[in-house]
Amino acid sequence: MIRYAKLTTVDEALALLGEDRWRILAGGTDFYPAQGAKPFRDNILDINGLAALRGIAETDDYWWIGARTTWSDVVRHKLPRAFDALKAAACEVGSVQIQNVASVAGNLCNASPAADGVPALQVVDAEVELRSAKATRYLPLGGFILGNRRTALQPDEMVTAIRVPKRSAVGSSAFVKLGARRYLVISIAMAAARLVIEDGVVADAAIAVGACSAVARRLAGVEAALRGQPVTAALADAVLSAPIDELSPIADVRGSAEYREHAAREIVVRAVCAATSLGEGKVAA
């Protein structure tokens, strides 16, 4: 017998996860398209009644984003400029109707290489809170998403929140997405950049690119090339000449591997310029 449960407390949900295998339903914007016309074969745990998992809060050490927080919630919440890239990415997650119900955690658990929210969360060093009935653990986002449609989530666990350390919620950020059209499109490539500027110099940099490898990647070579650079138009040259060995673009109907690599460099330049205000007035990718 296939079971369906919609509970109102996190503890009840975790208890069920510890007893049997369940498929978790949150916003459903990936869940239902993936199911299609196939009959349901799995137990369904509907977490849309878990009010405790929706919202954004600030503590002394972290910004806390509940697993059920929608992308529209992210856009509307007052957050530091370091989250501007995440807000921009939120506006790219499908249509406004999708953004109103799709959850931040769902975007991560779906583990698509083209998940819009991942690069923007990577540049603020986000970590995932995983809870079971027995324990709570935290994984950096890079340790949670393991590959295309693969995560470190265990059968008895549920993602309950995303945490961003206050030390990383500094500076300004920007997000640039490249697709075959302006709206409602799967990314060919996307980039998020967060820069900390002190006395006109890049004191710190965090750069991530998505849709150009099995999982979104931080670009350590680009970050190193930017640190210590004065904030001038020459930042573009630093990006264009830096190594990007972390990427392994694929070729598909949306673009060749070679095109993706060239495009990734260009949109990183645009994201960096936007994060420093050097790109004001430029048309987005």
Coordinates of C-alpha atoms in Angstrom, one line a residue:
M1 CA 0.0 0.0 0.0
I2 CA 1.3 3.4 -0.9
R3 CA 1.1 5.9 1.9
Y4 CA 0.5 9.7 1.9
A5 CA 1.2 11.9 4.9
K6 CA 0.9 15.6 5.5
L7 CA 2.1 16.5 9.0
T8 CA 2.3 19.8 10.9
T9 CA 5.5 19.2 13.0
V10 CA 9.1 18.5 11.9
D11 CA 9.5 15.9 14.6
E12 CA 6.5 13.9 13.3
A13 CA 7.9 14.1 9.8
L14 CA 11.4 12.9 11.0
A15 CA 9.8 10.0 12.9
L16 CA 8.1 8.8 9.7
L17 CA 11.4 9.1 7.7
G18 CA 13.0 6.8 10.3
E19 CA 10.3 4.1 9.9
D20 CA 10.1 3.7 6.1
R21 CA 11.2 5.1 2.8
W22 CA 9.4 8.3 1.7
R23 CA 9.6 10.6 -1.2
I24 CA 9.4 14.2 0.0
L25 CA 7.0 16.7 -1.6
A26 CA 7.7 20.4 -1.0
G27 CA 6.7 23.0 -3.7
G28 CA 6.2 20.2 -6.3
T29 CA 7.5 22.2 -9.2
D30 CA 10.1 19.5 -10.0
F31 CA 8.2 16.7 -8.3
Y32 CA 5.1 16.6 -10.6
P33 CA 6.9 17.2 -14.0
A34 CA 9.3 14.3 -13.1
Q35 CA 6.4 12.0 -12.2
G36 CA 4.5 12.8 -15.4
A37 CA 1.7 10.2 -16.2
K38 CA 3.5 7.4 -14.3
P39 CA 1.6 5.8 -11.4
F40 CA 2.9 6.6 -7.9
R41 CA 5.1 3.8 -6.5
D42 CA 6.5 5.6 -3.5
N43 CA 5.2 6.8 -0.1
I44 CA 4.7 10.5 -0.3
L45 CA 5.6 12.8 2.6
D46 CA 4.1 16.2 2.0
I47 CA 6.0 18.8 4.0
N48 CA 3.9 21.8 2.9
G49 CA 2.3 21.9 6.3
L50 CA 5.6 22.4 8.2
A51 CA 5.4 26.1 8.9
A52 CA 8.5 26.0 11.0
L53 CA 10.6 25.3 7.9
R54 CA 9.5 28.5 6.1
G55 CA 11.1 31.9 6.6
I56 CA 14.4 33.7 6.9
A57 CA 16.0 34.7 10.2
E58 CA 19.2 36.3 11.5
T59 CA 21.2 34.9 14.4
D60 CA 24.5 36.1 15.9
D61 CA 26.5 33.8 13.6
Y62 CA 24.3 32.9 10.6
W63 CA 21.5 33.8 8.3
W64 CA 19.0 31.0 8.4
I65 CA 16.8 30.1 5.4
G66 CA 14.2 27.5 6.1
A67 CA 13.9 24.6 3.7
R68 CA 10.4 25.5 2.6
T69 CA 11.2 29.2 2.0
T70 CA 10.1 30.1 -1.5
W71 CA 12.1 32.1 -4.0
S72 CA 9.6 34.9 -3.8
D73 CA 10.3 35.0 0.0
V74 CA 14.0 35.4 -0.8
V75 CA 13.3 38.3 -3.2
R76 CA 11.0 40.1 -0.7
H77 CA 13.2 39.7 2.4
K78 CA 15.6 42.5 3.4
L79 CA 19.1 41.0 3.1
P80 CA 22.7 42.3 2.9
R81 CA 24.1 43.1 -0.5
A82 CA 26.1 39.9 -0.4
F83 CA 22.7 38.2 -1.1
D84 CA 22.0 40.3 -4.2
A85 CA 23.2 37.4 -6.4
L86 CA 20.7 35.0 -4.7
K87 CA 17.9 37.5 -5.1
A88 CA 18.8 37.8 -8.8
A89 CA 18.9 34.0 -9.2
A90 CA 15.5 33.7 -7.4
C91 CA 14.0 35.9 -10.2
E92 CA 15.3 33.4 -12.8
V93 CA 13.7 30.3 -11.3
G94 CA 10.9 29.7 -13.8
S95 CA 8.0 32.1 -13.8
V96 CA 6.7 34.2 -10.9
Q97 CA 4.1 31.5 -10.3
I98 CA 6.9 28.9 -9.9
Q99 CA 8.8 31.3 -7.7
N100 CA 5.8 31.6 -5.4
V101 CA 5.8 27.9 -4.5
A102 CA 9.2 26.5 -5.4
S103 CA 11.4 26.0 -2.3
V104 CA 15.1 26.9 -1.9
A105 CA 15.9 23.4 -0.5
G106 CA 14.0 21.8 -3.4
N107 CA 16.3 23.5 -5.9
L108 CA 19.3 21.9 -4.0
C109 CA 17.8 18.5 -3.5
N110 CA 16.8 18.3 -7.2
A111 CA 20.6 18.6 -7.9
S112 CA 20.4 19.7 -11.5
P113 CA 23.7 21.0 -12.9
A114 CA 21.6 24.0 -14.1
A115 CA 20.0 24.8 -10.7
D116 CA 19.9 28.6 -10.6
G117 CA 20.2 28.9 -6.9
V118 CA 23.4 26.9 -6.4
P119 CA 26.1 29.3 -7.6
A120 CA 24.6 32.2 -5.7
L121 CA 24.6 30.1 -2.5
Q122 CA 28.1 28.8 -3.1
V123 CA 29.6 32.3 -3.1
V124 CA 28.3 33.0 0.4
D125 CA 29.6 29.6 1.7
A126 CA 26.2 28.2 2.4
E127 CA 25.8 25.0 4.3
V128 CA 22.9 22.6 4.4
E129 CA 21.2 21.5 7.6
L130 CA 20.2 17.8 7.5
R131 CA 18.0 16.4 10.3
S132 CA 16.9 12.9 11.1
A133 CA 15.1 11.6 14.2
K134 CA 18.5 10.8 15.7
A135 CA 20.8 13.6 14.8
T136 CA 21.4 16.9 13.0
R137 CA 24.4 17.4 10.7
Y138 CA 25.7 20.2 8.5
L139 CA 27.4 19.9 5.1
P140 CA 28.9 22.6 2.9
L141 CA 26.9 23.0 -0.3
G142 CA 29.7 21.4 -2.2
G143 CA 29.6 18.4 0.0
F144 CA 25.9 18.0 -0.2
I145 CA 25.4 18.1 -4.0
L146 CA 27.5 15.2 -5.3
G147 CA 26.7 15.1 -9.0
N148 CA 23.9 15.2 -11.5
R149 CA 20.7 14.4 -9.5
R150 CA 22.8 13.0 -6.6
T151 CA 23.0 14.4 -3.1
A152 CA 24.4 13.2 0.3
L153 CA 20.9 13.1 1.7
Q154 CA 20.2 9.8 3.6
P155 CA 16.9 8.0 3.5
D156 CA 16.0 9.0 7.1
E157 CA 17.0 12.6 6.6
M158 CA 15.4 15.8 5.5
V159 CA 16.9 19.1 4.6
T160 CA 15.5 21.5 7.2
A161 CA 17.5 24.7 6.4
I162 CA 20.3 26.5 4.6
R163 CA 22.7 28.4 6.8
V164 CA 25.0 31.3 5.6
P165 CA 27.7 32.3 8.0
K166 CA 27.8 36.0 8.9
R167 CA 31.5 36.2 8.0
S168 CA 30.5 35.3 4.3
A169 CA 27.5 37.6 4.2
V170 CA 29.7 40.6 3.4
G171 CA 30.6 42.6 0.3
S172 CA 28.4 42.9 -2.8
S173 CA 27.4 40.3 -5.3
A174 CA 25.8 39.8 -8.7
F175 CA 24.4 36.9 -10.8
V176 CA 24.4 36.5 -14.6
K177 CA 22.5 33.8 -16.4
L178 CA 23.0 32.9 -20.1
G179 CA 20.1 31.2 -21.9
A180 CA 18.7 30.8 -25.4
R181 CA 16.1 33.4 -24.5
R182 CA 15.6 36.0 -21.8
Y183 CA 13.0 34.3 -19.6
L184 CA 11.8 30.8 -18.7
V185 CA 14.9 29.0 -19.9
I186 CA 17.4 26.4 -18.7
S187 CA 20.8 27.9 -18.3
I188 CA 23.6 27.4 -20.9
A189 CA 25.9 28.9 -18.2
M190 CA 25.5 31.1 -15.2
A191 CA 27.8 32.8 -12.8
A192 CA 27.7 34.4 -9.4
A193 CA 30.3 36.8 -8.0
R194 CA 30.8 38.2 -4.5
L195 CA 33.5 40.8 -3.9
V196 CA 34.7 42.5 -0.8
I197 CA 36.2 45.9 -1.7
E198 CA 38.4 47.8 0.7
D199 CA 40.0 51.1 -0.2
G200 CA 39.4 50.5 -3.9
V201 CA 41.0 47.1 -3.9
V202 CA 39.5 43.6 -4.1
A203 CA 40.2 42.3 -0.6
D204 CA 38.3 39.0 -1.2
A205 CA 36.5 37.3 -4.0
A206 CA 34.1 34.3 -4.4
I207 CA 33.2 33.2 -7.9
A208 CA 31.0 30.2 -8.9
V209 CA 29.8 28.9 -12.2
G210 CA 26.8 26.6 -12.9
A211 CA 25.7 24.5 -15.9
C212 CA 29.3 24.0 -17.0
S213 CA 30.0 20.8 -15.0
A214 CA 28.1 18.1 -13.2
V215 CA 27.8 20.4 -10.2
A216 CA 28.3 24.2 -9.9
R217 CA 31.9 25.0 -9.1
R218 CA 33.8 27.7 -7.3
L219 CA 36.6 29.0 -9.4
A220 CA 39.7 29.2 -7.1
G221 CA 42.0 30.4 -9.9
V222 CA 39.7 33.4 -10.8
E223 CA 39.3 34.2 -7.1
A224 CA 43.0 34.3 -6.5
A225 CA 43.6 36.4 -9.6
L226 CA 41.1 39.0 -8.4
R227 CA 42.4 39.4 -4.9
G228 CA 44.6 42.4 -4.5
Q229 CA 43.5 44.0 -7.8
P230 CA 42.4 47.6 -7.9
V231 CA 38.8 48.1 -8.9
T232 CA 39.2 49.2 -12.5
A233 CA 38.2 47.9 -15.9
A234 CA 41.4 45.8 -15.8
L235 CA 39.5 43.3 -13.6
A236 CA 38.0 41.9 -16.8
D237 CA 41.5 41.0 -18.0
A238 CA 42.3 39.3 -14.7
V239 CA 39.2 37.1 -15.2
L240 CA 39.9 36.3 -18.8
S241 CA 43.5 35.3 -18.2
A242 CA 42.9 33.2 -15.0
P243 CA 42.7 29.4 -15.0
I244 CA 39.3 27.8 -14.9
D245 CA 40.3 24.2 -14.5
E246 CA 37.3 23.4 -12.3
L247 CA 34.9 23.5 -15.3
S248 CA 34.2 20.5 -17.5
P249 CA 31.5 21.7 -19.9
I250 CA 29.3 19.3 -21.8
A251 CA 27.9 19.6 -25.3
D252 CA 24.2 19.4 -25.7
V253 CA 21.3 21.0 -27.6
R254 CA 21.8 24.3 -25.8
G255 CA 25.5 24.7 -26.7
S256 CA 28.8 23.1 -27.4
A257 CA 31.4 22.5 -24.7
E258 CA 33.7 25.0 -26.3
Y259 CA 31.0 27.7 -26.4
R260 CA 30.1 27.1 -22.8
E261 CA 33.7 27.6 -21.7
H262 CA 34.0 30.9 -23.6
A263 CA 30.6 32.0 -22.4
A264 CA 31.5 31.1 -18.8
R265 CA 34.4 33.5 -18.8
E266 CA 32.3 36.3 -20.3
I267 CA 29.5 36.0 -17.8
V268 CA 32.0 35.8 -14.9
V269 CA 33.4 39.1 -16.2
R270 CA 29.9 40.6 -16.3
A271 CA 29.1 39.3 -12.8
V272 CA 32.3 40.7 -11.4
C273 CA 31.7 44.1 -13.1
A274 CA 28.1 44.2 -11.8
A275 CA 29.3 43.3 -8.3
T276 CA 31.7 46.3 -8.4
S277 CA 29.3 48.6 -10.2
L278 CA 31.7 48.7 -13.2
G279 CA 29.0 47.1 -15.3
E280 CA 26.2 49.5 -14.6
G281 CA 24.1 50.0 -17.6
K282 CA 25.3 46.9 -19.5
V283 CA 22.8 44.5 -20.9
A284 CA 22.6 41.3 -19.0
A285 CA 23.4 38.0 -20.8

